[in-house]
């Protein structure tokens, strides 16, 4: 499929996939990875889960690269927030009702409700910083479940990919 950019991306360019734990951030990471690979080719997209200082280290390591970097994280650092504010990164923030996220987290990973609630609170605290910026697209978990294809298109527009073909949306939806 032919894709076109609607804005010039700085080099390197970062796509951040953040959100409340257990809210769909892995799904958004996959969508962003596939969109960027369709646009730039697999050889020009680096992906990974980099939390906190590891995310900052990753950014320092690849600052001279010409690749697009798709980074999944739940607890952004000031550097990551600054990149979004400066237009050096775009952010997809997924959100789920906090009680549902706590229940899902506990079912998947175990742990005490108090520990899980602390993690959720940390993520929600940064959510206000993320969502106040136009570089962040917020996606609700219910919309991922009920309107998957529409959310893929919203992400493509937010990342500057533009209108994507039905074939690409089908491929991403199947993945």
XYZ file of N, CA, C and O in Angstrom:
700
model
N 0.828 -1.201 0.000
C 0.000 0.000 0.000
C 0.862 1.249 0.000
O 1.947 1.269 0.574
N 0.356 2.256 -0.638
C 1.064 3.524 -0.692
C 0.598 4.381 0.473
O -0.596 4.572 0.683
N 1.553 4.885 1.245
C 1.246 5.723 2.386
C 1.937 7.056 2.196
O 2.980 7.140 1.566
N 1.360 8.112 2.754
C 2.030 9.401 2.651
C 2.068 10.064 4.014
O 1.168 9.897 4.820
N 3.139 10.790 4.255
C 3.265 11.519 5.513
C 2.554 12.847 5.392
O 2.632 13.507 4.363
N 1.923 13.265 6.484
C 1.275 14.571 6.468
C 2.098 15.602 7.231
O 1.703 16.736 7.326
N 3.242 15.199 7.769
C 4.155 16.140 8.401
C 5.559 15.575 8.298
O 5.747 14.372 8.140
N 6.546 16.437 8.349
C 7.934 15.983 8.286
C 8.359 15.496 9.660
O 8.252 16.224 10.639
N 8.822 14.266 9.720
C 9.252 13.708 10.992
C 10.692 14.106 11.274
O 11.535 14.037 10.392
N 10.971 14.535 12.502
C 12.365 14.769 12.868
C 13.113 13.442 12.887
O 12.500 12.380 12.972
N 14.417 13.506 12.774
C 15.223 12.288 12.788
C 16.099 12.290 14.004
O 16.819 13.253 14.214
N 16.150 11.256 14.805
C 15.213 10.143 14.776
C 13.844 10.565 15.299
O 13.727 11.568 15.987
N 12.852 9.772 14.975
C 11.495 10.040 15.428
C 11.073 8.936 16.377
O 11.386 7.771 16.166
N 10.349 9.313 17.429
C 9.926 8.360 18.453
C 8.403 8.282 18.498
O 7.719 9.304 18.475
N 7.912 7.063 18.580
C 6.493 6.798 18.800
C 6.425 6.126 20.163
O 7.029 5.074 20.371
N 5.712 6.749 21.086
C 5.574 6.209 22.433
C 4.197 5.582 22.587
O 3.194 6.175 22.191
N 4.181 4.392 23.127
C 2.934 3.680 23.392
C 2.848 3.505 24.898
O 3.510 2.647 25.478
N 2.071 4.362 25.507
C 1.985 4.391 26.963
C 0.547 4.124 27.372
O -0.314 3.913 26.541
N 0.315 4.162 28.653
C -1.042 3.987 29.133
C -1.059 3.297 30.472
O -0.033 2.849 30.989
N -2.221 3.234 31.018
C -2.433 2.530 32.265
C -2.093 1.058 32.030
O -2.463 0.496 30.998
N -1.351 0.414 32.935
C -1.088 -1.015 32.742
C -2.399 -1.786 32.541
O -3.403 -1.508 33.189
N -2.361 -2.730 31.609
C -3.508 -3.581 31.272
C -4.645 -2.786 30.615
O -5.816 -3.067 30.801
N -4.255 -1.758 29.828
C -5.261 -0.914 29.184
C -5.239 -0.997 27.660
O -6.018 -0.315 27.004
N -4.333 -1.790 27.095
C -4.245 -1.884 25.640
C -2.962 -1.300 25.078
O -2.835 -1.144 23.863
N -1.997 -1.000 25.925
C -0.748 -0.403 25.431
C 0.036 -1.378 24.558
O 0.696 -0.946 23.600
N -0.034 -2.665 24.815
C 0.643 -3.639 23.944
C -0.036 -3.665 22.580
O 0.628 -3.739 21.547
N -1.351 -3.573 22.572
C -2.086 -3.499 21.306
C -1.653 -2.258 20.522
O -1.348 -2.350 19.330
N -1.612 -1.098 21.176
C -1.223 0.126 20.460
C 0.229 0.029 19.980
O 0.566 0.524 18.905
N 1.095 -0.609 20.764
C 2.482 -0.824 20.365
C 2.551 -1.633 19.065
O 3.278 -1.290 18.135
N 1.752 -2.689 18.990
C 1.729 -3.518 17.780
C 1.212 -2.734 16.585
O 1.789 -2.785 15.492
N 0.139 -1.976 16.782
C -0.415 -1.157 15.697
C 0.632 -0.146 15.209
O 0.865 -0.014 14.002
N 1.270 0.548 16.134
C 2.268 1.556 15.753
C 3.453 0.920 15.041
O 3.954 1.455 14.040
N 3.902 -0.212 15.535
C 5.027 -0.911 14.894
C 4.669 -1.269 13.452
O 5.439 -1.001 12.522
N 3.504 -1.838 13.250
C 3.103 -2.256 11.915
C 2.905 -1.069 10.974
O 3.280 -1.131 9.797
N 2.338 0.024 11.481
C 2.178 1.225 10.653
C 3.536 1.800 10.246
O 3.753 2.145 9.080
N 4.451 1.898 11.202
C 5.770 2.467 10.901
C 6.568 1.554 9.975
O 7.283 2.026 9.098
N 6.424 0.237 10.144
C 7.102 -0.689 9.235
C 6.536 -0.597 7.825
O 7.279 -0.685 6.848
N 5.224 -0.408 7.703
C 4.610 -0.242 6.379
C 5.091 1.043 5.722
O 5.298 1.095 4.513
N 5.308 2.067 6.525
C 5.727 3.365 6.009
C 7.214 3.411 5.677
O 7.611 3.890 4.611
N 8.047 2.902 6.581
C 9.500 3.051 6.447
C 10.236 1.767 6.086
O 11.414 1.816 5.760
N 9.591 0.625 6.224
C 10.260 -0.663 6.041
C 10.779 -1.175 7.375
O 11.182 -0.393 8.236
N 10.787 -2.490 7.532
C 11.177 -3.098 8.805
C 12.592 -2.733 9.228
O 12.877 -2.636 10.417
N 13.476 -2.546 8.271
C 14.877 -2.256 8.603
C 15.077 -0.867 9.195
O 16.151 -0.578 9.733
N 14.070 -0.002 9.101
C 14.213 1.377 9.574
C 13.345 1.680 10.791
O 13.114 2.847 11.125
N 12.857 0.621 11.438
C 12.027 0.790 12.631
C 12.606 -0.073 13.747
O 12.793 -1.271 13.567
N 12.918 0.555 14.877
C 13.386 -0.169 16.052
C 12.277 -0.140 17.104
O 11.674 0.899 17.322
N 12.053 -1.273 17.738
C 10.969 -1.370 18.712
C 11.473 -1.984 20.009
O 12.388 -2.801 19.998
N 10.844 -1.582 21.121
C 11.187 -2.195 22.385
C 10.373 -1.649 23.536
O 9.719 -0.613 23.424
N 10.426 -2.391 24.623
C 9.784 -1.988 25.871
C 10.881 -1.406 26.745
O 11.794 -2.115 27.164
N 10.833 -0.102 26.950
C 11.869 0.597 27.710
C 11.184 1.447 28.767
O 10.512 2.413 28.442
N 11.366 1.086 30.023
C 10.706 1.785 31.125
C 11.700 2.678 31.852
O 12.857 2.304 32.052
N 11.258 3.884 32.229
C 12.047 4.774 33.080
C 13.418 5.085 32.530
O 13.558 5.482 31.373
N 14.456 4.913 33.360
C 15.814 5.266 32.948
C 16.267 4.441 31.750
O 17.102 4.908 30.965
N 15.733 3.232 31.575
C 16.078 2.451 30.386
C 15.593 3.140 29.114
O 16.253 3.070 28.080
N 14.453 3.803 29.181
C 13.967 4.559 28.027
C 14.901 5.718 27.721
O 15.237 5.963 26.558
N 15.342 6.417 28.747
C 16.278 7.530 28.531
C 17.597 7.027 27.951
O 18.172 7.647 27.052
N 18.099 5.903 28.459
C 19.340 5.315 27.932
C 19.172 4.940 26.468
O 20.054 5.168 25.643
N 18.040 4.352 26.151
C 17.769 3.958 24.769
C 17.781 5.191 23.858
O 18.371 5.163 22.785
N 17.148 6.252 24.294
C 17.093 7.472 23.492
C 18.498 8.043 23.286
O 18.857 8.461 22.178
N 19.309 8.068 24.339
C 20.693 8.566 24.193
C 21.490 7.697 23.221
O 22.262 8.210 22.416
N 21.286 6.388 23.282
C 22.019 5.475 22.425
C 21.669 5.661 20.942
O 22.515 5.523 20.076
N 20.436 5.987 20.666
C 20.017 6.029 19.264
C 19.767 7.440 18.743
O 19.183 7.603 17.693
N 20.255 8.455 19.432
C 19.942 9.826 19.008
C 20.517 10.199 17.649
O 20.053 11.139 17.022
N 21.543 9.494 17.187
C 22.116 9.788 15.877
C 21.555 8.886 14.781
O 21.961 8.976 13.637
N 20.621 8.033 15.144
C 20.048 7.100 14.182
C 19.014 7.802 13.316
O 18.444 8.820 13.684
N 18.789 7.252 12.149
C 17.756 7.804 11.268
C 16.483 6.974 11.315
O 15.581 7.193 10.534
N 16.432 6.055 12.250
C 15.282 5.171 12.353
C 14.122 5.825 13.096
O 14.285 6.819 13.787
N 12.975 5.199 12.960
C 11.830 5.495 13.804
C 11.883 4.498 14.949
O 12.141 3.319 14.740
N 11.653 4.968 16.158
C 11.720 4.121 17.345
C 10.333 4.054 17.977
O 9.757 5.081 18.318
N 9.816 2.843 18.108
C 8.527 2.623 18.743
C 8.830 2.057 20.128
O 9.429 0.992 20.254
N 8.441 2.815 21.156
C 8.787 2.480 22.533
C 7.512 2.301 23.345
O 6.648 3.178 23.356
N 7.426 1.166 24.017
C 6.309 0.937 24.933
C 6.780 1.253 26.348
O 7.878 0.864 26.742
N 5.965 1.975 27.099
C 6.279 2.296 28.482
C 5.007 2.692 29.219
O 4.029 3.094 28.605
N 5.040 2.559 30.551
C 3.892 2.949 31.373
C 4.207 4.132 32.271
O 3.300 4.826 32.721
N 5.474 4.354 32.558
C 5.882 5.396 33.506
C 6.895 6.303 32.819
O 8.098 6.089 32.917
N 6.424 7.296 32.085
C 7.327 8.125 31.287
C 8.241 8.990 32.155
O 7.868 9.415 33.245
N 9.398 9.239 31.629
C 10.355 10.126 32.281
C 10.115 11.549 31.778
O 9.440 11.752 30.762
N 10.679 12.531 32.446
C 10.585 13.909 31.936
C 11.115 14.038 30.502
O 10.581 14.820 29.715
N 12.130 13.247 30.153
C 12.666 13.281 28.791
C 11.606 12.865 27.787
O 11.424 13.515 26.752
N 10.898 11.790 28.078
C 9.869 11.309 27.156
C 8.746 12.347 27.012
O 8.279 12.611 25.910
N 8.343 12.931 28.118
C 7.298 13.960 28.078
C 7.779 15.165 27.272
O 7.044 15.701 26.440
N 9.019 15.567 27.473
C 9.583 16.696 26.721
C 9.614 16.395 25.224
O 9.288 17.258 24.400
N 9.976 15.181 24.846
C 10.012 14.817 23.424
C 8.639 14.986 22.782
O 8.529 15.458 21.659
N 7.603 14.607 23.505
C 6.248 14.768 22.966
C 5.922 16.254 22.848
O 5.412 16.713 21.821
N 6.231 17.020 23.889
C 5.942 18.455 23.861
C 6.697 19.182 22.751
O 6.190 20.127 22.157
N 7.914 18.734 22.458
C 8.747 19.358 21.421
C 8.424 18.859 20.014
O 8.996 19.346 19.044
N 7.563 17.860 19.888
C 7.234 17.321 18.576
C 8.239 16.299 18.059
O 8.181 15.909 16.892
N 9.150 15.858 18.901
C 10.122 14.834 18.503
C 9.537 13.440 18.670
O 10.150 12.457 18.261
N 8.383 13.355 19.288
C 7.709 12.074 19.509
C 6.208 12.291 19.449
O 5.712 13.392 19.706
N 5.519 11.228 19.088
C 4.067 11.171 19.202
C 3.757 10.091 20.222
O 4.477 9.100 20.319
N 2.692 10.287 20.973
C 2.334 9.367 22.044
C 0.916 8.851 21.838
O 0.014 9.609 21.509
N 0.763 7.552 22.047
C -0.557 6.926 22.089
C -0.750 6.504 23.537
O 0.030 5.714 24.063
N -1.759 7.045 24.201
C -2.026 6.736 25.606
C -3.326 5.961 25.698
O -4.385 6.473 25.342
N -3.245 4.716 26.167
C -4.445 3.896 26.317
C -4.944 3.967 27.755
O -4.169 4.035 28.698
N -6.254 3.980 27.888
C -6.873 4.142 29.201
C -7.966 3.098 29.383
O -8.664 2.753 28.433
N -8.081 2.601 30.606
C -9.111 1.638 30.985
C -9.602 2.039 32.361
O -8.856 2.637 33.136
N -10.830 1.701 32.665
C -11.331 2.008 34.001
C -10.337 1.432 35.004
O -9.971 0.246 34.922
N -9.857 2.238 35.956
C -8.810 1.777 36.876
C -9.136 0.495 37.633
O -8.258 -0.350 37.834
N -10.389 0.299 38.036
C -10.731 -0.936 38.752
C -10.603 -2.163 37.845
O -10.133 -3.224 38.277
N -10.994 -2.007 36.597
C -10.843 -3.118 35.647
C -9.370 -3.386 35.380
O -8.948 -4.547 35.259
N -8.561 -2.329 35.307
C -7.124 -2.495 35.086
C -6.472 -3.196 36.277
O -5.626 -4.082 36.100
N -6.863 -2.828 37.503
C -6.318 -3.472 38.709
C -6.683 -4.960 38.702
O -5.828 -5.823 38.947
N -7.942 -5.275 38.415
C -8.378 -6.675 38.402
C -7.627 -7.470 37.336
O -7.179 -8.596 37.589
N -7.459 -6.901 36.154
C -6.748 -7.586 35.076
C -5.278 -7.789 35.430
O -4.708 -8.862 35.191
N -4.666 -6.770 36.011
C -3.261 -6.857 36.409
C -3.073 -7.966 37.453
O -2.147 -8.777 37.355
N -3.956 -7.986 38.421
C -3.836 -8.989 39.494
C -4.030 -10.401 38.946
O -3.318 -11.332 39.325
N -4.983 -10.554 38.041
C -5.220 -11.864 37.437
C -4.008 -12.321 36.619
O -3.619 -13.486 36.667
N -3.391 -11.397 35.900
C -2.266 -11.746 35.013
C -0.953 -11.933 35.779
O -0.195 -12.863 35.509
N -0.656 -11.022 36.718
C 0.654 -10.998 37.358
C 0.640 -11.314 38.852
O 1.695 -11.510 39.452
N -0.532 -11.292 39.472
C -0.602 -11.493 40.917
C -0.188 -10.228 41.656
O -0.113 -9.145 41.077
N 0.074 -10.351 42.934
C 0.476 -9.207 43.742
C -0.662 -8.690 44.589
O -1.822 -9.024 44.381
N -0.278 -7.855 45.542
C -1.293 -7.292 46.432
C -2.014 -6.136 45.745
O -1.452 -5.453 44.887
N -3.244 -5.939 46.129
C -4.020 -4.828 45.582
C -3.317 -3.503 45.871
O -3.295 -2.601 45.029
N -2.701 -3.382 47.056
C -1.996 -2.143 47.424
C -0.837 -1.862 46.472
O -0.664 -0.736 46.001
N -0.025 -2.889 46.171
C 1.096 -2.703 45.241
C 0.604 -2.350 43.841
O 1.157 -1.475 43.178
N -0.419 -3.042 43.409
C -0.968 -2.777 42.081
C -1.558 -1.372 42.026
O -1.350 -0.633 41.052
N -2.269 -0.974 43.068
C -2.862 0.367 43.115
C -1.767 1.439 43.060
O -1.946 2.487 42.412
N -0.633 1.193 43.690
C 0.486 2.136 43.627
C 0.970 2.286 42.193
O 1.210 3.403 41.718
N 1.121 1.179 41.482
C 1.531 1.228 40.075
C 0.513 2.015 39.237
O 0.889 2.836 38.395
N -0.743 1.740 39.464
C -1.792 2.428 38.709
C -1.773 3.930 39.008
O -1.916 4.754 38.108
N -1.592 4.275 40.282
C -1.543 5.692 40.662
C -0.371 6.390 39.972
O -0.516 7.512 39.477
N 0.791 5.744 39.905
C 1.940 6.329 39.219
C 1.617 6.596 37.754
O 1.953 7.647 37.219
N 0.968 5.653 37.127
C 0.627 5.811 35.721
C -0.428 6.903 35.527
O -0.323 7.733 34.621
N -1.435 6.924 36.394
C -2.485 7.944 36.272
C -1.951 9.352 36.533
O -2.419 10.319 35.926
N -0.970 9.470 37.416
C -0.367 10.781 37.695
C 0.263 11.355 36.436
O 0.115 12.537 36.139
N 0.947 10.510 35.670
C 1.558 11.012 34.437
C 0.536 11.154 33.314
O 0.773 11.890 32.363
N -0.599 10.477 33.437
C -1.617 10.581 32.392
C -2.070 12.018 32.202
O -2.304 12.456 31.077
N -2.199 12.767 33.282
C -2.598 14.167 33.170
C -1.580 14.965 32.366
O -1.934 15.819 31.568
N -0.300 14.681 32.565
C 0.744 15.382 31.810
C 0.684 14.998 30.339
O 0.856 15.835 29.461
N 0.458 13.716 30.070
C 0.384 13.272 28.678
C -0.814 13.867 27.960
O -0.693 14.394 26.866
N -1.980 13.719 28.575
C -3.205 14.042 27.854
C -3.447 15.538 27.700
O -4.313 15.935 26.943
N -2.669 16.352 28.376
C -2.806 17.797 28.203
C -2.107 18.275 26.937
O -2.238 19.425 26.552
N -1.395 17.391 26.274
C -0.594 17.770 25.116
C -1.231 17.273 23.823
O -1.756 16.172 23.774
N -1.136 18.063 22.777
C -1.715 17.651 21.498
C -0.904 16.549 20.814
O -1.359 15.945 19.862
N 0.299 16.281 21.296
C 1.109 15.198 20.756
C 0.682 13.834 21.260
O 1.277 12.826 20.902
N -0.346 13.812 22.102
C -0.835 12.558 22.668
C -2.250 12.276 22.187
O -3.114 13.137 22.218
N -2.445 11.056 21.722
C -3.773 10.569 21.357
C -4.214 9.602 22.440
O -3.525 8.623 22.715
N -5.338 9.879 23.059
C -5.868 9.003 24.102
C -6.898 8.066 23.491
O -7.811 8.495 22.786
N -6.744 6.783 23.799
C -7.658 5.762 23.288
C -8.201 4.968 24.466
O -7.441 4.473 25.299
N -9.499 4.851 24.524
C -10.157 4.103 25.593
C -10.158 2.602 25.264
O -10.334 2.212 24.115
N -9.970 1.792 26.283
C -9.947 0.345 26.141
C -11.222 -0.162 25.446
O -11.154 -1.026 24.560
N -12.370 0.378 25.817
C -13.638 -0.052 25.221
C -13.655 0.209 23.717
O -14.245 -0.555 22.953
N -13.009 1.297 23.279
C -12.947 1.585 21.840
C -12.011 0.624 21.115
O -12.232 0.307 19.941
N -10.958 0.171 21.796
C -10.080 -0.839 21.203
C -10.872 -2.120 20.974
O -10.803 -2.738 19.903
N -11.651 -2.512 21.964
C -12.414 -3.755 21.885
C -13.563 -3.648 20.880
O -13.790 -4.554 20.078
N -14.274 -2.527 20.898
C -15.501 -2.401 20.099
C -15.331 -1.724 18.745
O -16.202 -1.877 17.882
N -14.272 -0.977 18.545
C -14.076 -0.217 17.301
C -12.612 -0.283 16.871
O -11.984 0.741 16.596
N -12.094 -1.490 16.797
C -10.668 -1.699 16.536
C -10.202 -0.995 15.265
O -9.204 -0.263 15.275
N -10.881 -1.192 14.180
C -10.450 -0.635 12.885
C -10.451 0.889 12.906
O -9.548 1.524 12.378
N -11.442 1.456 13.539
C -11.485 2.918 13.654
C -10.321 3.456 14.481
O -9.770 4.517 14.183
N -9.924 2.719 15.511
C -8.797 3.155 16.338
C -7.475 3.027 15.577
O -6.579 3.860 15.738
N -7.362 2.009 14.739
C -6.165 1.882 13.896
C -6.053 3.106 12.990
O -4.977 3.700 12.856
N -7.168 3.510 12.411
C -7.163 4.697 11.539
C -6.832 5.969 12.326
O -6.099 6.825 11.846
N -7.377 6.096 13.531
C -7.065 7.269 14.370
C -5.575 7.343 14.670
O -4.977 8.413 14.628
N -4.971 6.188 14.983
C -3.545 6.161 15.265
C -2.756 6.563 14.018
O -1.808 7.358 14.100
N -3.144 6.035 12.866
C -2.437 6.381 11.623
C -2.469 7.885 11.375
O -1.445 8.494 11.045
N -3.612 8.504 11.557
C -3.720 9.954 11.376
C -2.858 10.684 12.398
O -2.116 11.616 12.062
N -2.914 10.261 13.646
C -2.129 10.912 14.707
C -0.631 10.826 14.432
O 0.108 11.769 14.713
N -0.182 9.712 13.880
C 1.242 9.533 13.603
C 1.675 10.202 12.301
O 2.849 10.186 11.966
N 0.716 10.772 11.580
C 1.064 11.459 10.344
C 1.132 10.557 9.142
O 1.610 10.960 8.085
N 0.659 9.330 9.285
C 0.690 8.393 8.178
C -0.380 8.768 7.152
O -0.217 8.559 5.968
N -1.454 9.343 7.612
C -2.540 9.734 6.729
C -3.538 8.613 6.560
O -3.651 7.722 7.402
N -4.252 8.657 5.444
C -5.275 7.655 5.163
C -4.595 6.359 4.757
O -3.740 6.347 3.881
N -4.949 5.274 5.390
C -4.343 3.979 5.088
C -5.339 3.105 4.345
O -6.548 3.259 4.490
N -4.815 2.192 3.563
C -5.661 1.324 2.752
C -6.429 0.329 3.621
O -6.002 -0.007 4.729
N -7.543 -0.138 3.086
C -8.314 -1.182 3.761
C -7.458 -2.422 3.946
O -7.546 -3.099 4.970
N -6.613 -2.708 2.964
C -5.738 -3.870 3.021
C -4.779 -3.787 4.219
O -4.602 -4.760 4.943
N -4.210 -2.612 4.457
C -3.301 -2.444 5.591
C -4.068 -2.524 6.915
O -3.604 -3.169 7.858
N -5.234 -1.901 6.990
C -6.043 -1.977 8.211
C -6.420 -3.429 8.486
O -6.325 -3.884 9.633
N -6.806 -4.180 7.438
C -7.124 -5.604 7.608
C -5.929 -6.361 8.158
O -6.049 -7.161 9.094
N -4.764 -6.110 7.587
C -3.548 -6.810 7.993
C -3.212 -6.516 9.462
O -2.891 -7.424 10.231
N -3.300 -5.252 9.843
C -3.012 -4.865 11.216
C -4.052 -5.449 12.175
O -3.704 -5.958 13.242
N -5.310 -5.412 11.775
C -6.382 -5.959 12.615
C -6.180 -7.458 12.831
O -6.386 -7.963 13.931
N -5.744 -8.154 11.820
C -5.500 -9.597 11.943
C -4.312 -9.898 12.837
O -4.312 -10.877 13.564
N -3.286 -9.059 12.780
C -2.085 -9.272 13.604
C -2.448 -9.186 15.064
O -1.969 -9.856 15.919
